Coordinates of C-alpha atoms in Angstrom, one line a residue:
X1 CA 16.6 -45.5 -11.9
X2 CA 12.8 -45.3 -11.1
X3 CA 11.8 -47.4 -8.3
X4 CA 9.0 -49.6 -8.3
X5 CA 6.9 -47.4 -6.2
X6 CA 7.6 -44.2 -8.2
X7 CA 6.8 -45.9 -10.8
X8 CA 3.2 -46.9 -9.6
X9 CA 2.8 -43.5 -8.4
X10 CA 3.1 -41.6 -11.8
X11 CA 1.4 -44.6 -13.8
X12 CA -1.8 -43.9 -11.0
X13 CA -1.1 -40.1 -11.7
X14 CA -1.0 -40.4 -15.3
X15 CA -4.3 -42.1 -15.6
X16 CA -5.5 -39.2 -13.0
X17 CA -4.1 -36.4 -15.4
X18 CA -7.2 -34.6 -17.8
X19 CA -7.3 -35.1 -21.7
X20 CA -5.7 -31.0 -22.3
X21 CA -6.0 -29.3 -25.7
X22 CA -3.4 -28.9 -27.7
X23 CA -2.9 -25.2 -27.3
X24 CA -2.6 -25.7 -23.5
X25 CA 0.1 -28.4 -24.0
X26 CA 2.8 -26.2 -22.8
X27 CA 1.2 -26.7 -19.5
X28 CA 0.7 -30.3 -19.8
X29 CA 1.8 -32.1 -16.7
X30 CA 3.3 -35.4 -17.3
X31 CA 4.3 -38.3 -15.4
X32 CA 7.8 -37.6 -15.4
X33 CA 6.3 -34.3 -13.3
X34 CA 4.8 -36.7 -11.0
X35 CA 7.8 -38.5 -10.3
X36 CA 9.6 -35.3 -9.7
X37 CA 7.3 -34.1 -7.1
X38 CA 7.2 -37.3 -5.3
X39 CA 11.2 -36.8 -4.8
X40 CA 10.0 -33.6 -3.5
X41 CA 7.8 -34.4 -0.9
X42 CA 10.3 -37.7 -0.2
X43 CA 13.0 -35.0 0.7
X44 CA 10.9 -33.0 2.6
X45 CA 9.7 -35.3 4.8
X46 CA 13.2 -37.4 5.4
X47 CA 15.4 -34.4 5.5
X48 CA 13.2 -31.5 5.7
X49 CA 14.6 -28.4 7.9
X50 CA 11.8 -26.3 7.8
X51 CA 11.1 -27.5 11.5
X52 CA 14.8 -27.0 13.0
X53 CA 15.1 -23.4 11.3
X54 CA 11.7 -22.7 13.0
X55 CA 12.7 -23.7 16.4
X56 CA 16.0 -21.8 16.2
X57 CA 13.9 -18.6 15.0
X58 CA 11.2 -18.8 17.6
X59 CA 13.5 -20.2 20.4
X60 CA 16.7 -18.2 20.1
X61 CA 15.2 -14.9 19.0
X62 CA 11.4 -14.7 19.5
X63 CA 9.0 -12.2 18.8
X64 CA 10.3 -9.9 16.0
X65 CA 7.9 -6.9 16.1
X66 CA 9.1 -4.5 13.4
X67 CA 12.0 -1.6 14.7
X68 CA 13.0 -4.1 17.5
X69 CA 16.4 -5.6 18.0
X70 CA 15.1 -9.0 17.8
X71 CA 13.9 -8.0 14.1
X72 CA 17.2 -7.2 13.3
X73 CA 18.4 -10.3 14.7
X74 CA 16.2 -12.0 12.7
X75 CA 17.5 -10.4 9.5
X76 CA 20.9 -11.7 10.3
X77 CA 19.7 -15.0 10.9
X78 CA 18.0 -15.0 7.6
X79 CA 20.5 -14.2 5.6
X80 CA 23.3 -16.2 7.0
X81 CA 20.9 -19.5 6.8
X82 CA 19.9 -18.7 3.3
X83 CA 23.9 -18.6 2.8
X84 CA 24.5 -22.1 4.2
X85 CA 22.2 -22.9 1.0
X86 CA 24.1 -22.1 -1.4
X87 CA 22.5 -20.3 -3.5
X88 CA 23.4 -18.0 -6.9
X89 CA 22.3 -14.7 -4.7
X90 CA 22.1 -13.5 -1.2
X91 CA 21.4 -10.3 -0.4
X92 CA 19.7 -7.2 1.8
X93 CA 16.8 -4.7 0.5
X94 CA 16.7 -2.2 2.7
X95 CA 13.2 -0.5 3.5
X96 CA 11.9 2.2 6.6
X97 CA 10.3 0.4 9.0
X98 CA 7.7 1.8 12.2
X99 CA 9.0 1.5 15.7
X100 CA 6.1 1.3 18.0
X101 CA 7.1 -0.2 21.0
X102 CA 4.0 -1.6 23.8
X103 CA 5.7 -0.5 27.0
X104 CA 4.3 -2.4 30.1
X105 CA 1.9 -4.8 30.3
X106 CA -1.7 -3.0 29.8
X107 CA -4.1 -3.1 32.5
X108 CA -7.9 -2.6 32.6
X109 CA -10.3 -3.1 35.4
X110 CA -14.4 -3.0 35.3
X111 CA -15.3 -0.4 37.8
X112 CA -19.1 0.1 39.4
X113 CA -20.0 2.5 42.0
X114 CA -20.4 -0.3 44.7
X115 CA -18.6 -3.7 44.9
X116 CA -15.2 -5.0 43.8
X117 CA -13.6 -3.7 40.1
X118 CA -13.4 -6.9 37.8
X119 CA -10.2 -7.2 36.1
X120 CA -10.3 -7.3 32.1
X121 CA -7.7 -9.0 29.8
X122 CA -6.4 -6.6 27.9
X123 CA -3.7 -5.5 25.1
X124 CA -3.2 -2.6 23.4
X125 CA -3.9 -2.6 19.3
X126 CA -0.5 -2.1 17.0
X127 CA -0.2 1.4 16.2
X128 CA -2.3 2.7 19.2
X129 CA -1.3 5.7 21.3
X130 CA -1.1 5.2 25.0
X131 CA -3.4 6.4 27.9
X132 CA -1.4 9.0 29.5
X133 CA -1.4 7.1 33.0
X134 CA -5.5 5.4 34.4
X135 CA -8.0 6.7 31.8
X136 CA -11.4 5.9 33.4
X137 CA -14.4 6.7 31.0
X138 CA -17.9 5.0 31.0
X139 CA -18.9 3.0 27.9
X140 CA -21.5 2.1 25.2
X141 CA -21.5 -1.3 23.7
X142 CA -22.3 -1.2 19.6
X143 CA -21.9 -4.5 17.2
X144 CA -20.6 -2.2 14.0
X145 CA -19.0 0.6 12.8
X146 CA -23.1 1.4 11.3
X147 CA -24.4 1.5 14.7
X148 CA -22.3 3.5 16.3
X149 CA -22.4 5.9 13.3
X150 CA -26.3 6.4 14.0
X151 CA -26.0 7.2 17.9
X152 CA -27.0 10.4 19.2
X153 CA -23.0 11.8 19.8
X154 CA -24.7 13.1 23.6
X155 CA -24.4 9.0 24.3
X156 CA -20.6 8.5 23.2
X157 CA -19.1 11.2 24.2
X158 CA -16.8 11.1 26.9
X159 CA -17.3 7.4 26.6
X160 CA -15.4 4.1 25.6
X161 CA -16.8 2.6 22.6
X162 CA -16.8 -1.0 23.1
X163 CA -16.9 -2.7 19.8
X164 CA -18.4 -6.2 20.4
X165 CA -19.2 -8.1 17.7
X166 CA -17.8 -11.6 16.8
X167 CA -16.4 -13.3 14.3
X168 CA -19.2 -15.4 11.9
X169 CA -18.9 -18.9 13.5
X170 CA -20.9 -20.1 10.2
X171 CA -18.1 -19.0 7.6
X172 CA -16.2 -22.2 7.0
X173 CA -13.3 -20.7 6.1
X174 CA -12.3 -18.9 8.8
X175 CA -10.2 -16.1 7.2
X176 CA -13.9 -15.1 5.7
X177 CA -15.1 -14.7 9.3
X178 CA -11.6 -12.7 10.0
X179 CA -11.8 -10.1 7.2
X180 CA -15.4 -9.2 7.7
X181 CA -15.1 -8.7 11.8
X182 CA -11.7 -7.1 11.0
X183 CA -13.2 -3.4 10.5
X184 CA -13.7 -2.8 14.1
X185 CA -10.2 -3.5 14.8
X186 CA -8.6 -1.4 12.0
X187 CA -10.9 1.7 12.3
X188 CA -13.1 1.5 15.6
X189 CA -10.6 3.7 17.2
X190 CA -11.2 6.4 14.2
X191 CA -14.7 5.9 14.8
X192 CA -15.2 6.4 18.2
X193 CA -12.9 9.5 18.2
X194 CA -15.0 11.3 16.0
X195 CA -18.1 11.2 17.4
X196 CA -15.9 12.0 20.8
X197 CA -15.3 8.7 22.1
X198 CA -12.3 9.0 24.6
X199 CA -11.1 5.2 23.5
X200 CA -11.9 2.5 21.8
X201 CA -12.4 -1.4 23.0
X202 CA -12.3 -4.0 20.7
X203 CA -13.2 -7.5 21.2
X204 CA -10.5 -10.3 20.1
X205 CA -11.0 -11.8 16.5
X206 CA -11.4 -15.0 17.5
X207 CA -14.0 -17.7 17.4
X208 CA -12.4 -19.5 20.7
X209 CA -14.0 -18.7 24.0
X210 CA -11.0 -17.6 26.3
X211 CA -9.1 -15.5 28.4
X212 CA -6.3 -14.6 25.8
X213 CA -6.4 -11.2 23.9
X214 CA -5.4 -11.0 20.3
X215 CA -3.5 -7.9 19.1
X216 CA -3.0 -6.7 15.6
X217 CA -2.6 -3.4 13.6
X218 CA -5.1 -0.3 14.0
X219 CA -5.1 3.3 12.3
X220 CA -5.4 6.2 13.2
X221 CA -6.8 9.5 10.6
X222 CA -5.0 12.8 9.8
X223 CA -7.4 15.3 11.4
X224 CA -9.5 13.4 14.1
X225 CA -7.9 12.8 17.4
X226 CA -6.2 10.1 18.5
X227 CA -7.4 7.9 21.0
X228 CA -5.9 4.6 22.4
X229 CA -7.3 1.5 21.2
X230 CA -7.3 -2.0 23.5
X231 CA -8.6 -5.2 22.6
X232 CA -9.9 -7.9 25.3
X233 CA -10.2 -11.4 25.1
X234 CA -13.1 -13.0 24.0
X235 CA -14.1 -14.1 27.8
X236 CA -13.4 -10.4 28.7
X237 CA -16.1 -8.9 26.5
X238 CA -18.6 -11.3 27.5
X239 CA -18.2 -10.6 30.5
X240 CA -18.4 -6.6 30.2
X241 CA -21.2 -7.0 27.7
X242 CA -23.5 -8.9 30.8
X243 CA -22.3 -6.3 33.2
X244 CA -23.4 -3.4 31.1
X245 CA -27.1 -5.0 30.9
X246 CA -27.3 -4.7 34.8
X247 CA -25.7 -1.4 35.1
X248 CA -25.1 1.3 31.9
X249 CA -23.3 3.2 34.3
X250 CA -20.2 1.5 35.3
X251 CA -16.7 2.6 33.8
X252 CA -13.6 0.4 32.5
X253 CA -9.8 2.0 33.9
X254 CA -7.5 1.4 31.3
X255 CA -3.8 1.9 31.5
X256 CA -1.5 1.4 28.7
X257 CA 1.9 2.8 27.9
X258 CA 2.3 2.3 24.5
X259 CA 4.1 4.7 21.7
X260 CA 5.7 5.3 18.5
X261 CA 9.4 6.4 17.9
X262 CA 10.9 7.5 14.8
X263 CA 11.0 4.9 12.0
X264 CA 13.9 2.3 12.0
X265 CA 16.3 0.9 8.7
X266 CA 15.8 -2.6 8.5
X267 CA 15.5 -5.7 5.7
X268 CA 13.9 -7.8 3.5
X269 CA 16.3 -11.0 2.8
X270 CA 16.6 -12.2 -0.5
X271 CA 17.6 -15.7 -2.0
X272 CA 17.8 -16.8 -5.5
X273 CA 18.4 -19.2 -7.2
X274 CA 18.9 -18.4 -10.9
X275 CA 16.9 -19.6 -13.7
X276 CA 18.9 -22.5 -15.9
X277 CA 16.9 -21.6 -19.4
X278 CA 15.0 -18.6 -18.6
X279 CA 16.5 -16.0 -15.8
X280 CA 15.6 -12.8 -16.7
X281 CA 11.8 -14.1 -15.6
X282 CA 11.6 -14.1 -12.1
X283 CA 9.0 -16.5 -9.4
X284 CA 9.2 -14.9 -6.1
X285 CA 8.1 -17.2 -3.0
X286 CA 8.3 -15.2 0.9
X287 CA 6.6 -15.2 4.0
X288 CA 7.2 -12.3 6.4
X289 CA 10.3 -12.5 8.6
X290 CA 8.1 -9.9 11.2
X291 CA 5.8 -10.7 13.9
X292 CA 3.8 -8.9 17.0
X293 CA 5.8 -9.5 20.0
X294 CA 3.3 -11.3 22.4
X295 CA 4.2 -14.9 21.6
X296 CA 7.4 -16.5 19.4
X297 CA 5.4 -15.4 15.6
X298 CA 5.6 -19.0 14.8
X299 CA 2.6 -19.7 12.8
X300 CA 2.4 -16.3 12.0
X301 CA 4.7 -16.3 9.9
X302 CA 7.6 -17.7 10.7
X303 CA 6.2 -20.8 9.5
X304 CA 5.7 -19.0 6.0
X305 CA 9.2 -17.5 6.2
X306 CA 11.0 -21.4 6.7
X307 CA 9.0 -22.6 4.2
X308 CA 10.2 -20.6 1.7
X309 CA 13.7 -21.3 2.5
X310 CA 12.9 -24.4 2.7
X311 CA 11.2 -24.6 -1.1
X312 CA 14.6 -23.3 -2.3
X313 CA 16.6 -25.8 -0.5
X314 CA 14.3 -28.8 -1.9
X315 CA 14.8 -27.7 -5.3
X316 CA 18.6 -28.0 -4.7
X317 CA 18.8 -31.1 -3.3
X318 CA 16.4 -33.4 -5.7
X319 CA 18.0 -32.0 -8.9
X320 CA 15.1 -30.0 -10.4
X321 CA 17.2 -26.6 -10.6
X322 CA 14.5 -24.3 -12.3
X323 CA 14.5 -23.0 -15.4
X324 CA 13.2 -19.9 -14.3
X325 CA 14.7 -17.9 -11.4
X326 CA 13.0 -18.7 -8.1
X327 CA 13.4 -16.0 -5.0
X328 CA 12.5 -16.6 -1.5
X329 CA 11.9 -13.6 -0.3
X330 CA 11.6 -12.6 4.0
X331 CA 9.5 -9.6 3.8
X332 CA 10.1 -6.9 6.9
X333 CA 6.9 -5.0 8.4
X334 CA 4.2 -6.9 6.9
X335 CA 2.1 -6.8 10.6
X336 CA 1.4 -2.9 10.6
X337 CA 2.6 -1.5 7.3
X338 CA 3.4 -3.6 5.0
X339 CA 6.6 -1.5 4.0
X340 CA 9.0 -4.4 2.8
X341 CA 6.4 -5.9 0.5
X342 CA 5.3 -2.0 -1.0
X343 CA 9.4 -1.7 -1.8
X344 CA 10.2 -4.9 -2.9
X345 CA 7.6 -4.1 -5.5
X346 CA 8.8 -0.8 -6.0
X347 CA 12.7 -1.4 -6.8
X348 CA 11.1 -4.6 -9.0
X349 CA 9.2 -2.1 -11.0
X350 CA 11.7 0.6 -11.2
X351 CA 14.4 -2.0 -12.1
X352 CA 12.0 -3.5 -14.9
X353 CA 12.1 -6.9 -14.0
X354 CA 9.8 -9.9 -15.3
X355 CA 8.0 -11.2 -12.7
X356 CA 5.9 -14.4 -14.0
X357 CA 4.4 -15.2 -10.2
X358 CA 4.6 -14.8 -6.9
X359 CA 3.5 -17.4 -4.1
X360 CA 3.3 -16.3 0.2
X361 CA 2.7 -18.2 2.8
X362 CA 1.0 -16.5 6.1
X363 CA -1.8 -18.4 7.5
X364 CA -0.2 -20.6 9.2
X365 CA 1.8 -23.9 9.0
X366 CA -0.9 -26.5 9.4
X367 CA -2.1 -29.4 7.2
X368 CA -2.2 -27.9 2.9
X369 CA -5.2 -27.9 1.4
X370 CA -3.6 -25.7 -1.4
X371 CA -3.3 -22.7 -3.2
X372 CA -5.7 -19.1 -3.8
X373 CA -4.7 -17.8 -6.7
X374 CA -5.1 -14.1 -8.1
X375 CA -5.0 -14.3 -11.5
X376 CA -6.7 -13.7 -15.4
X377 CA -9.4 -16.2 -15.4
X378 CA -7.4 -17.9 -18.4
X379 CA -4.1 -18.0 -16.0
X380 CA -5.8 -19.6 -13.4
X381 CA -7.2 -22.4 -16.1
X382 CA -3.9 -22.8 -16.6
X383 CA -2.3 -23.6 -13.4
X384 CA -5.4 -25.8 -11.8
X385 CA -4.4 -28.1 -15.4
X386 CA -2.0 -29.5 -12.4
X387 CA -4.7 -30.2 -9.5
X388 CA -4.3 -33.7 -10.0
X389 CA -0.8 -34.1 -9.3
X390 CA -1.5 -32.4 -5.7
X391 CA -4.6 -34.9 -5.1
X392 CA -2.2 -38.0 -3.6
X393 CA -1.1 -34.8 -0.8
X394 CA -4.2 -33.4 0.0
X395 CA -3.2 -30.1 -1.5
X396 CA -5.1 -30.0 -4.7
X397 CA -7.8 -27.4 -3.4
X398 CA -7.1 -24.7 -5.9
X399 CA -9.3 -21.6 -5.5
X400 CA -9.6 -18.0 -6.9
X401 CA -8.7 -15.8 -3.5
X402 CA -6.5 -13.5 -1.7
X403 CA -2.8 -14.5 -2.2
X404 CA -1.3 -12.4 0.8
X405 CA -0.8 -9.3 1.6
X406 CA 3.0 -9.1 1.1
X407 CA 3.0 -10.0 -2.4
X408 CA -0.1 -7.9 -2.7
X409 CA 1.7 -4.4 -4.0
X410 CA 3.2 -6.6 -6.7
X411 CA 0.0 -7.4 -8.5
X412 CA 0.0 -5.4 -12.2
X413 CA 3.6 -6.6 -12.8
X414 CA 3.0 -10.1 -12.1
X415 CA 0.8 -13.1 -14.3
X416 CA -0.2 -14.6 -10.8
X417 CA -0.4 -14.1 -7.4
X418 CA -0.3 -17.5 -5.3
X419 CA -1.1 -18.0 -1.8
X420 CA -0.4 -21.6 0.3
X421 CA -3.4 -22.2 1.5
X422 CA -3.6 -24.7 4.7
X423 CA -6.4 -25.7 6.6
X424 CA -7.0 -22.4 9.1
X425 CA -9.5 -24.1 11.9
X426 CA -7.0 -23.4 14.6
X427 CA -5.3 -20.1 13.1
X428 CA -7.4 -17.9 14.6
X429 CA -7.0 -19.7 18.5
X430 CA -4.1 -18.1 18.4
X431 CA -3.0 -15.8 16.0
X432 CA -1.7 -12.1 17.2
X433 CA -1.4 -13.6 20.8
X434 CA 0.9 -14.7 23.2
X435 CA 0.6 -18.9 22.4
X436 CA 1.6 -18.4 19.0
X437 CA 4.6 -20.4 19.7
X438 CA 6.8 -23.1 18.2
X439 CA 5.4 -25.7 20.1
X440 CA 1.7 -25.3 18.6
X441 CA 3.7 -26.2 14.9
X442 CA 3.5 -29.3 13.9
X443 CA 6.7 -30.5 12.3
X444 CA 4.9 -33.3 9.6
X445 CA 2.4 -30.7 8.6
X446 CA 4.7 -27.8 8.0
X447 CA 7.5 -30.0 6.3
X448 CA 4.1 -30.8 4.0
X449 CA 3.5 -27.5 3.4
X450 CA 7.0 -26.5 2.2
X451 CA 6.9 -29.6 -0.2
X452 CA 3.3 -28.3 -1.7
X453 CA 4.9 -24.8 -2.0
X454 CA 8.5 -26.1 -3.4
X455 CA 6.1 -28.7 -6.0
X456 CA 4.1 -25.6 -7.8
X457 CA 7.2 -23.5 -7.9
X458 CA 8.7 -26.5 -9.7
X459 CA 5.9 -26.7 -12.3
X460 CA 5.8 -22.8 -12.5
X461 CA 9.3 -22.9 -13.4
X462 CA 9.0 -25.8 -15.7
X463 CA 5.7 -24.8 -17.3
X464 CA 5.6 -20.7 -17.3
X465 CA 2.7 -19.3 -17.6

C-alpha cells in the first residue's frame, strides 16, 4: 500500500516530470519510478551501512596503498562483506599491482649560509625514487612546466626545480583547478631531470593554506634520469618562495627513503547481482578499494568503494531487483596505475560482454549534487529525461564530464560512462594527505550519496539505454 506521503511525493514529481516524445518513451520516468526511489533513499537513510562498513575499513585496516598487506586485507574484507549480501556472484579478478613502498618519514630542511636551517613539510610523490641518504642542491623557483622549458639549462643544473604554482582559486569546481595544476606533479620530475635538475619540488595541490603535504602519483621517462620528486605543503612553499627573494643562493636537504619492489598479485572484488529480464547486459558501479597510505583513504575512496556496496544492498532490500545485471566493482591500483580498472576492461572485452554503463564514485563522500556523464550527445538526452526525479535530493545536477578514471579504460565498450558527482569544496583540504580519515565523512551525506548512486542504477536497469 502507498502511503499518504508517497503518494504526495510522486503526484508533486509527476507534475515536475517534462512532456517526452514518443520515441523517447522507453525512457519515460513515471511516478511509480518516483515512489520507488523514495523507498530508496527511505532505506538508506534508516538502515543505510555505508557508514559502518566505512568505519570498519578505515579503522580496522587503514591505509591500503597498492602491494601492501593492508591492501590485501582489504580485498578480504571486501569480498566477505559483499558475501553477507547475498548476492547471485562473488568473486576475485586478479591483476599485477606496483609495490612502492615510502620508507621513513621524509625530511627537508631550508639551508642558508648563515643562520638556522628552516624545516620544510615534506612527502615524497608515488612512484618517486629515493635520495640516496641528505641530497643538498640549490634551487630555482618556476610556475610551469613552459617556464622552466625556456631557462638557460647553466641555471637548473645541479639545482632543485621547485615547481610553485597554485591551484586556480577562481575555478568553481574545484577538480577543474586540480587537473590543470596537476602537470607539475605528474611530470615536473621528468622535467627537471632533463634539463639536469638533481630533484624536483612540487607544491601541494591544494587551495587551503597549511602545513599538511598532499602526495599522489608521479612518472618517471624511459631514457632521462631519474630523480626524486617531494611535495611540500602549501605553507612550506610560501615560505621557500619568500626566502629565495632574499637569498637565490640558499639550498633545501632533502632525505627520503623511498623505492619500488617487484610488482605484487592482488584483486579487484566483484558483486553482482543478476539481471531479472535482461542479464547478458551488464551496469558496472565501483569505487577503488586502494588508497595512498598517509591517512585512513576514506574519502578517497573508500567512500566510493561502500557506496557501491551499498547501491547493491539497497536494491535488495526495497524489492527493485534489476532487470539488468548490476556489478559493484572494488577496483585495485587506481592511485598510481590504474591496473585493476585497465584489466577489468580487458577480460570484459576479451570475454565479449555487453556493457550498457558504468557509474564510479571517487571524489569524495560529501553532499550529491549528481552525476558527469560521458556519453553520445543523444545518450546523455536520454538519461537527464530523469533530472527531475533527483530535484527533491539535491542530486539532479547532471553534466557532460569526466566519469573516473577507473571506469575510464572501459569507454568504447560501454553506452555511458557515469560519475557521482558531490559537492568537492572540501576535497581538495585533504585529499592524498594524512587527515583523509573517517572522521572528516559525514555519515547523512555519504548514506545520500549511495541512495543517488543506487536511484540511477535503478532507472538504468529499468530504462536501458
Amino acid at each position: 500500500m502507498m502511503l499518504p506521503a508517497l503518494r504526495r511525493h510522486a503526484l508533486a514529481l509527476a507534475l515536475l516530470l517534462p512532456a517526452v516524445p514518443l520515441a523517447s518513451q522507453a525512457q519515460t520516468p513515471t511516478a511509480t519510478d518516483s515512489v520507488n526511489i523514495r523507498r530508496i533513499y527511505d532505506e538508506a537513510l534508516a538502515r543505510g551501512q555505508s557508514y559502518e562498513n566505512l568505519r570498519y575499513l578505515t579503522g580496522q585496516i587503514g591505509a591500503r596503498l597498492s602491494g601492501s598487506p593492508q591492501a590485501a586485507q582489504a580485498v578480504q574484507w571486501g569480498q566477505a562483506t559483499l558475501e553477507k549480501l547475498g548476492l547471485d556472484r562473488v568473486y576475485l579478478q586478479e591483476v599485477m599491482v606496483p609495490h612502492w613502498v615510502r620508507g621513513k618519514p621524509e625530511k627537508a630542511t631550508i639551508r642558508a649560509d648563515k643562520g638556522k636551517g628552516v624545516s620544510l613539510n615534506v612527502v615524497a610523490l608515488g612512484g618517486s625514487v629515493g635520495t640516496g641518504g641528505k641530497l643538498r642542491a640549490g634551487v630555482i623557483e618556476v610556475q610551469s612546466l613552459a617556464e622552466l622549458a625556456a631557462l638557460p639549462e647553466a641555471q637548473v643544473k645541479g639545482k632543485f626545480v621547485f615547481f610553485n604554482r597554485p591551484m586556480n582559486p577562481l575555478y568553481i569546481e574545484t577538480g577543474q583547478a586540480y587537473g590543470e595544476a596537476g602537470d607539475q606533479r605528474r611530470s615536473g620530475a621528468v622535467a627537471a631531470a632533463k634539463r639536469g635538475a638533481v630533484g624536483a619540488l612540487v607544491r601541494s595541490l591544494t587551495l587551503a593554506q597549511d602545513d599538511l603535504p598532499h602526495t599522489g602519483t608521479m612518472s618517471y621517462q624511459e631514457g632521462v634520469a631519474k630523480v626524486p620528486a617531494a611535495a611540500l605543503s602549501t605553507k612550506g612553499a610560501d615560505e621557500l618562495s619568500q626566502l629565495l627573494k632574499a637569498d637565490s643562493n640558499l639550498s633545501v636537504e632533502l632525505e627520503m627513503s623511498c623505492q619500488t619492489l617487484p610488482d605484487v598479485k592482488s584483486y579487484n572484488v566483484i558483486g553482482e547481482i543478476k539481471g531479472t529480464k535482461y542479464p547478458e547486459q551488464i551496469i558496472t558501479v565501483g569505487g577503488h578499494l586502494d588508497s595512498w597510505d598517509l591517512g585512513q583513504g576514506a574519502h578517497d575512496d573508500g567512500t566510493g568503494c561502500v557506496q557501491s556496496m551499498e547501491a547493491l544492498r539497497l536494491l535488495k532490500a526495497t524489492g527493485l531487483l534489476p532487470e539488468r545485471t548490476v556489478r559493484a566493482v572494488l577496483f585495485m591500483n587506481e592511485e598510481n596505475g590504474n591496473r585493476g580498472g585497465i584489466k577489468y576492461a580487458e577480460i570484459a572485452k576479451a570475454n565479449k560482454e555487453n556493457h550498457l554503463a558504468a557509474m564510479e564514485s571517487d571524489g569524495g563522500g560529501f553532499t550529491p549534487r549528481g552525476f558527469n556523464i560521458d556519453a553520445a550527445p543523444a545518450v546523455v538526452r536520454k538519461i537527464e529525461v530523469w533530472q527531475p526525479l533527483f530535484a527533491p535530493y539535491g542530486s539532479g545536477q547532471f553534466s557532460q564530464g569526466h566519469a573516473g578514471t577507473d571506469i575510464g579504460p572501459l569507454k568504447g565498450q560501454v553506452k555511458a560512462l557515469v560519475g557521482y558527482d558531490c559537492d568537492s569544496q572540501r576535497y581538495f583540504d585533504i585529499h592524498h594527505t594524512a587527515a583523509d580519515t573517517f572522521d572528516k565523512v559525514n555519515r547523512r551525506e555519504l548514506e545520500l550519496g549511495g541512495a543517488s548512486m543506487a536511484s540511477l542504477i535503478y532507472l538504468l536497469s529499468k530504462y536501458g539505454l
